[in-house]
Amino acid sequence: MHTHFGCERWHQAAAFALRYDVFVLEQGISLQDEFDELDTPERNYFVVYDHSLAVATIRYQKKDGDTIQPDRFCVRKEHRNKGIGRTLLRLLEDKTTKEGFIFSILSAEKTAVSFYQSLNYEVNSDEYIEDGLVCVEMIKKISS
């Protein structure tokens, strides 16, 4: 497996195909909610590939000068529970720490809270509905 970070069209297409499989087909999120105004031609994505198959992806944006906001994070069903998502999120945190960011804030589906807690994220909000799913905001200090 290998990871690529970039905005090449082929790479974006791989990230979108995986997001379509996981979020739209598996979780029932609408196309209009899943693919949003942040999916621009210049947007960089992390994608983990098993040969040419995209098995995990994540994107992020700056929330403010100190904070990044990872989102659209998913792992293909048959590749879950193998540490791929954990490794990918740490890679994103390492990259953004080097860029000077201190905090990571994300919207976590309620079913994924324990995963994020295992990576030292803490619940930072009450429950809310996002794209039809119960979520909470979680925060982590990624830089000391």
mmCIF file of C-alpha atoms in Angstrom, residues 18-85:
data_model
loop_
_atom_site.group_PDB
_atom_site.id
_atom_site.type_symbol
_atom_site.label_atom_id
_atom_site.label_comp_id
_atom_site.label_asym_id
_atom_site.label_seq_id
_atom_site.Cartn_x
_atom_site.Cartn_y
_atom_site.Cartn_z
ATOM 1 C CA LEU A 18 -14.277 5.860 -2.554
ATOM 2 C CA ARG A 19 -16.397 8.547 -0.885
ATOM 3 C CA TYR A 20 -19.301 7.628 -3.174
ATOM 4 C CA ASP A 21 -19.002 3.953 -2.185
ATOM 5 C CA VAL A 22 -18.722 4.616 1.563
ATOM 6 C CA PHE A 23 -20.808 7.710 2.216
ATOM 7 C CA VAL A 24 -23.466 7.601 -0.516
ATOM 8 C CA LEU A 25 -23.987 3.880 -1.137
ATOM 9 C CA GLU A 26 -23.080 2.440 2.290
ATOM 10 C CA GLN A 27 -24.311 5.216 4.603
ATOM 11 C CA GLY A 28 -27.077 6.740 2.485
ATOM 12 C CA ILE A 29 -25.786 10.330 2.436
ATOM 13 C CA SER A 30 -27.121 12.288 -0.536
ATOM 14 C CA LEU A 31 -24.818 13.138 -3.421
ATOM 15 C CA GLN A 32 -25.539 16.831 -2.879
ATOM 16 C CA ASP A 33 -24.458 16.655 0.766
ATOM 17 C CA GLU A 34 -21.388 14.499 0.176
ATOM 18 C CA PHE A 35 -19.860 16.426 -2.720
ATOM 19 C CA ASP A 36 -19.752 20.078 -1.731
ATOM 20 C CA GLU A 37 -18.240 23.432 -2.612
ATOM 21 C CA LEU A 38 -14.953 22.429 -0.933
ATOM 22 C CA ASP A 39 -14.336 19.795 -3.637
ATOM 23 C CA THR A 40 -12.539 22.219 -5.947
ATOM 24 C CA PRO A 41 -9.986 21.322 -8.663
ATOM 25 C CA GLU A 42 -7.246 22.740 -6.376
ATOM 26 C CA ARG A 43 -8.265 20.678 -3.318
ATOM 27 C CA ASN A 44 -5.601 18.244 -2.124
ATOM 28 C CA TYR A 45 -6.603 14.818 -0.817
ATOM 29 C CA PHE A 46 -4.763 12.091 0.998
ATOM 30 C CA VAL A 47 -5.548 8.700 -0.513
ATOM 31 C CA VAL A 48 -4.179 5.311 0.501
ATOM 32 C CA TYR A 49 -3.934 2.928 -2.457
ATOM 33 C CA ASP A 50 -3.733 -0.851 -2.527
ATOM 34 C CA HIS A 51 -2.234 -1.079 -6.021
ATOM 35 C CA SER A 52 -4.718 1.091 -7.982
ATOM 36 C CA LEU A 53 -7.649 0.683 -5.547
ATOM 37 C CA ALA A 54 -8.339 3.642 -3.251
ATOM 38 C CA VAL A 55 -8.872 2.149 0.228
ATOM 39 C CA ALA A 56 -8.843 5.267 2.457
ATOM 40 C CA THR A 57 -9.113 9.008 1.974
ATOM 41 C CA ILE A 58 -9.292 12.246 3.918
ATOM 42 C CA ARG A 59 -9.262 15.951 3.103
ATOM 43 C CA TYR A 60 -8.801 18.961 5.362
ATOM 44 C CA GLN A 61 -9.046 22.714 5.408
ATOM 45 C CA LYS A 62 -7.859 25.519 7.639
ATOM 46 C CA LYS A 63 -10.479 26.441 10.226
ATOM 47 C CA ASP A 64 -8.375 29.330 11.527
ATOM 48 C CA GLY A 65 -4.683 30.187 11.895
ATOM 49 C CA ASP A 66 -4.111 27.494 14.534
ATOM 50 C CA THR A 67 -6.686 24.872 13.607
ATOM 51 C CA ILE A 68 -7.257 22.364 10.835
ATOM 52 C CA GLN A 69 -10.525 20.602 10.132
ATOM 53 C CA PRO A 70 -10.198 17.084 8.690
ATOM 54 C CA ASP A 71 -13.291 15.752 6.957
ATOM 55 C CA ARG A 72 -14.587 13.295 4.357
ATOM 56 C CA PHE A 73 -12.501 10.634 6.112
ATOM 57 C CA CYS A 74 -13.334 7.052 5.204
ATOM 58 C CA VAL A 75 -11.884 3.587 4.790
ATOM 59 C CA ARG A 76 -13.259 0.986 2.370
ATOM 60 C CA LYS A 77 -15.343 -1.563 4.294
ATOM 61 C CA GLU A 78 -13.140 -4.589 3.618
ATOM 62 C CA HIS A 79 -10.019 -2.643 4.684
ATOM 63 C CA ARG A 80 -11.308 -1.447 8.070
ATOM 64 C CA ASN A 81 -9.834 -2.494 11.417
ATOM 65 C CA LYS A 82 -6.362 -2.900 9.917
ATOM 66 C CA GLY A 83 -4.859 0.386 11.173
ATOM 67 C CA ILE A 84 -5.087 2.139 7.792
ATOM 68 C CA GLY A 85 -7.359 4.950 9.023
#
